[in-house]
Amino acid sequence: MKRRERHAETSEASLLKLARSMKPEALGILRSLVERESPSNNRDAVNAIAEYTAGLFEQAGGRSRLHKQREYGHVLQVDFSGGKKQGILLLGHLDTVWEMGTLARMPWKVSAGKIYGPGIFDMKFGVVQMLYAIKALQQLRGGLPRPITVLLNPDEEVGSRASRPFTEKLAKKCSSVLVFEPSAGARGACKTSRKGVGDYRVRVHGRPSHAGLDFETGASAILELARQIEKISEFTDLKHGITVNPGVISGGTRTNVVAEFAEALVDVRVTKTSQAPALDRRFRSLKPLDRRCSIEVSGGVNRGPLERNKQTLVLYRKAKDIASDLGFELPEVSVGGGSDGNFTAAIGIPTLDGLGAVGDGAHAVHEHIVEAEVPRRIALAARLIEEL
Ligand SMILES: [Zn+2]
């Protein structure tokens, strides 16, 4: 194997040994990140963790930039200079889905080989993994083999509206993108394809009237919306991986009023980029059954799918080889959730996602990582930075 020619066979062993010796310190840093709560919708909290994290990467020799945002926290970019190879982007986010105060009922906890805490799996461990992969390369090789840009976004959990331009711009300068979102399953699988994600808002305007005195002149927006939801649900096509979920519904004012207004918020997922326009046409062509009502549709797919294409497979196969040299198997999976990796793949930059923590419970109360996997994940990241 070429890799074996370049590095002594003991290279993997010494890297793993180093990663194991770094584990206590890395977990200390991880705890400091978990205990800095950072819900996407709390700008000050995300700013604080971005500033703190910038300091951590600066201590490792990076040059950090905090891109201020109006609505969300800072976008954190850190650049490391390195050898002659083309630069690589390490992508992740600092925000979590957990509200401030969650820590009080879901504290950092180590139990039976698992470490629990809000955001630990999605994806504060991934941030620590990037940092310690860089440190490991510096210690073991005396420097970095290539320039590295670390991009940590403040708004991934709410659709990445503010950070998307940064993600795309920085990815374009790089040969590939490694995404340290959590891995999948007990064996820590990579995510070689992700569905595209979007949402629609379907608003119905009816004709209000008194439910007792004047029932017949009313046209209920609620009734109309209920009928439309039946239709919308039929857009789901499980065979082709298209799902449509009316997840939020609201409308009406009082029980004795025929509702003037009702709306539904609908989550959509597609497997292929080409499925989005057809789905969009179906939403746009919704017609009211009661002609006195009108329907307004807005939204669309905002994160195109990460398709399992050739570029991704090349990266995945390298990662799989590296993992096997490190002594473990690295499976691949396809998942329904989107990430910022969807953006970079969509603009044609080779992207490999799900390189982060092994664990479970993203967005759930049992969110945790598996402690024993920590050194291997750091080593995997380090070798990928070197090899790609
Ligand atoms: Zn995430």
Short mmCIF file of N, CA and C and ligand atoms in Angstrom, two decimals, residues 92-93 95-97 121-124 156-157 179-182 191 194 303 338-340 353 362-363, ligand 1:
data_model
loop_
_atom_site.label_atom_id
_atom_site.label_comp_id
_atom_site.label_asym_id
_atom_site.label_seq_id
_atom_site.Cartn_x
_atom_site.Cartn_y
_atom_site.Cartn_z
N GLY A 92 -18.06 22.18 10.88
CA GLY A 92 -18.92 21.80 12.01
C GLY A 92 -19.72 22.98 12.52
N HIS A 93 -20.32 22.81 13.69
CA HIS A 93 -21.10 23.90 14.27
C HIS A 93 -21.00 23.90 15.78
N ASP A 95 -23.52 25.56 17.66
CA ASP A 95 -24.85 25.69 18.25
C ASP A 95 -25.43 24.30 18.54
N THR A 96 -26.40 24.29 19.45
CA THR A 96 -27.10 23.05 19.78
C THR A 96 -28.60 23.32 19.78
N VAL A 97 -29.36 22.25 19.89
CA VAL A 97 -30.82 22.39 19.93
C VAL A 97 -31.33 22.61 21.36
N PHE A 121 -22.75 15.04 21.57
CA PHE A 121 -22.67 14.17 20.40
C PHE A 121 -22.87 15.01 19.13
N ASP A 122 -23.78 15.94 19.19
CA ASP A 122 -24.11 16.81 18.05
C ASP A 122 -23.90 18.26 18.43
N MET A 123 -22.64 18.78 18.23
CA MET A 123 -21.47 18.05 17.84
C MET A 123 -20.23 18.63 18.51
N LYS A 124 -20.32 18.79 19.82
CA LYS A 124 -19.19 19.40 20.51
C LYS A 124 -17.97 18.47 20.53
N GLU A 156 -26.40 26.02 12.52
CA GLU A 156 -26.64 24.81 11.73
C GLU A 156 -27.98 24.17 12.09
N GLU A 157 -28.29 24.21 13.37
CA GLU A 157 -29.52 23.53 13.83
C GLU A 157 -30.78 24.26 13.40
N VAL A 179 -16.66 16.65 7.42
CA VAL A 179 -17.70 17.16 8.31
C VAL A 179 -17.71 16.31 9.58
N PHE A 180 -17.57 16.98 10.71
CA PHE A 180 -17.46 16.25 11.98
C PHE A 180 -18.77 16.18 12.76
N GLU A 181 -19.84 16.11 12.00
CA GLU A 181 -21.14 15.80 12.59
C GLU A 181 -21.05 14.38 13.15
N PRO A 182 -21.92 14.03 14.11
CA PRO A 182 -21.85 12.70 14.70
C PRO A 182 -21.95 11.58 13.66
N LYS A 191 -21.45 9.12 6.98
CA LYS A 191 -22.69 9.41 6.26
C LYS A 191 -22.34 9.77 4.82
N ARG A 194 -27.01 12.03 2.40
CA ARG A 194 -27.99 12.64 3.29
C ARG A 194 -29.11 13.17 2.44
N ARG A 303 -31.78 22.85 1.67
CA ARG A 303 -30.52 22.12 1.71
C ARG A 303 -30.65 20.96 0.74
N GLY A 338 -30.18 16.44 7.20
CA GLY A 338 -29.22 17.23 6.43
C GLY A 338 -28.17 17.85 7.33
N SER A 339 -27.08 18.35 6.72
CA SER A 339 -26.09 19.10 7.49
C SER A 339 -25.46 20.12 6.55
N ASP A 340 -24.49 20.89 7.05
CA ASP A 340 -23.82 21.85 6.18
C ASP A 340 -23.02 21.15 5.09
N ASP A 353 -19.10 13.12 5.42
CA ASP A 353 -19.82 13.57 6.61
C ASP A 353 -19.92 12.44 7.64
N ALA A 362 -28.70 12.20 19.39
CA ALA A 362 -28.70 13.59 18.96
C ALA A 362 -30.09 14.17 19.15
N HIS A 363 -30.19 15.34 19.73
CA HIS A 363 -31.45 16.05 19.98
C HIS A 363 -32.36 15.30 20.97
ZN ZN B 1 -25.12 18.73 14.05
#
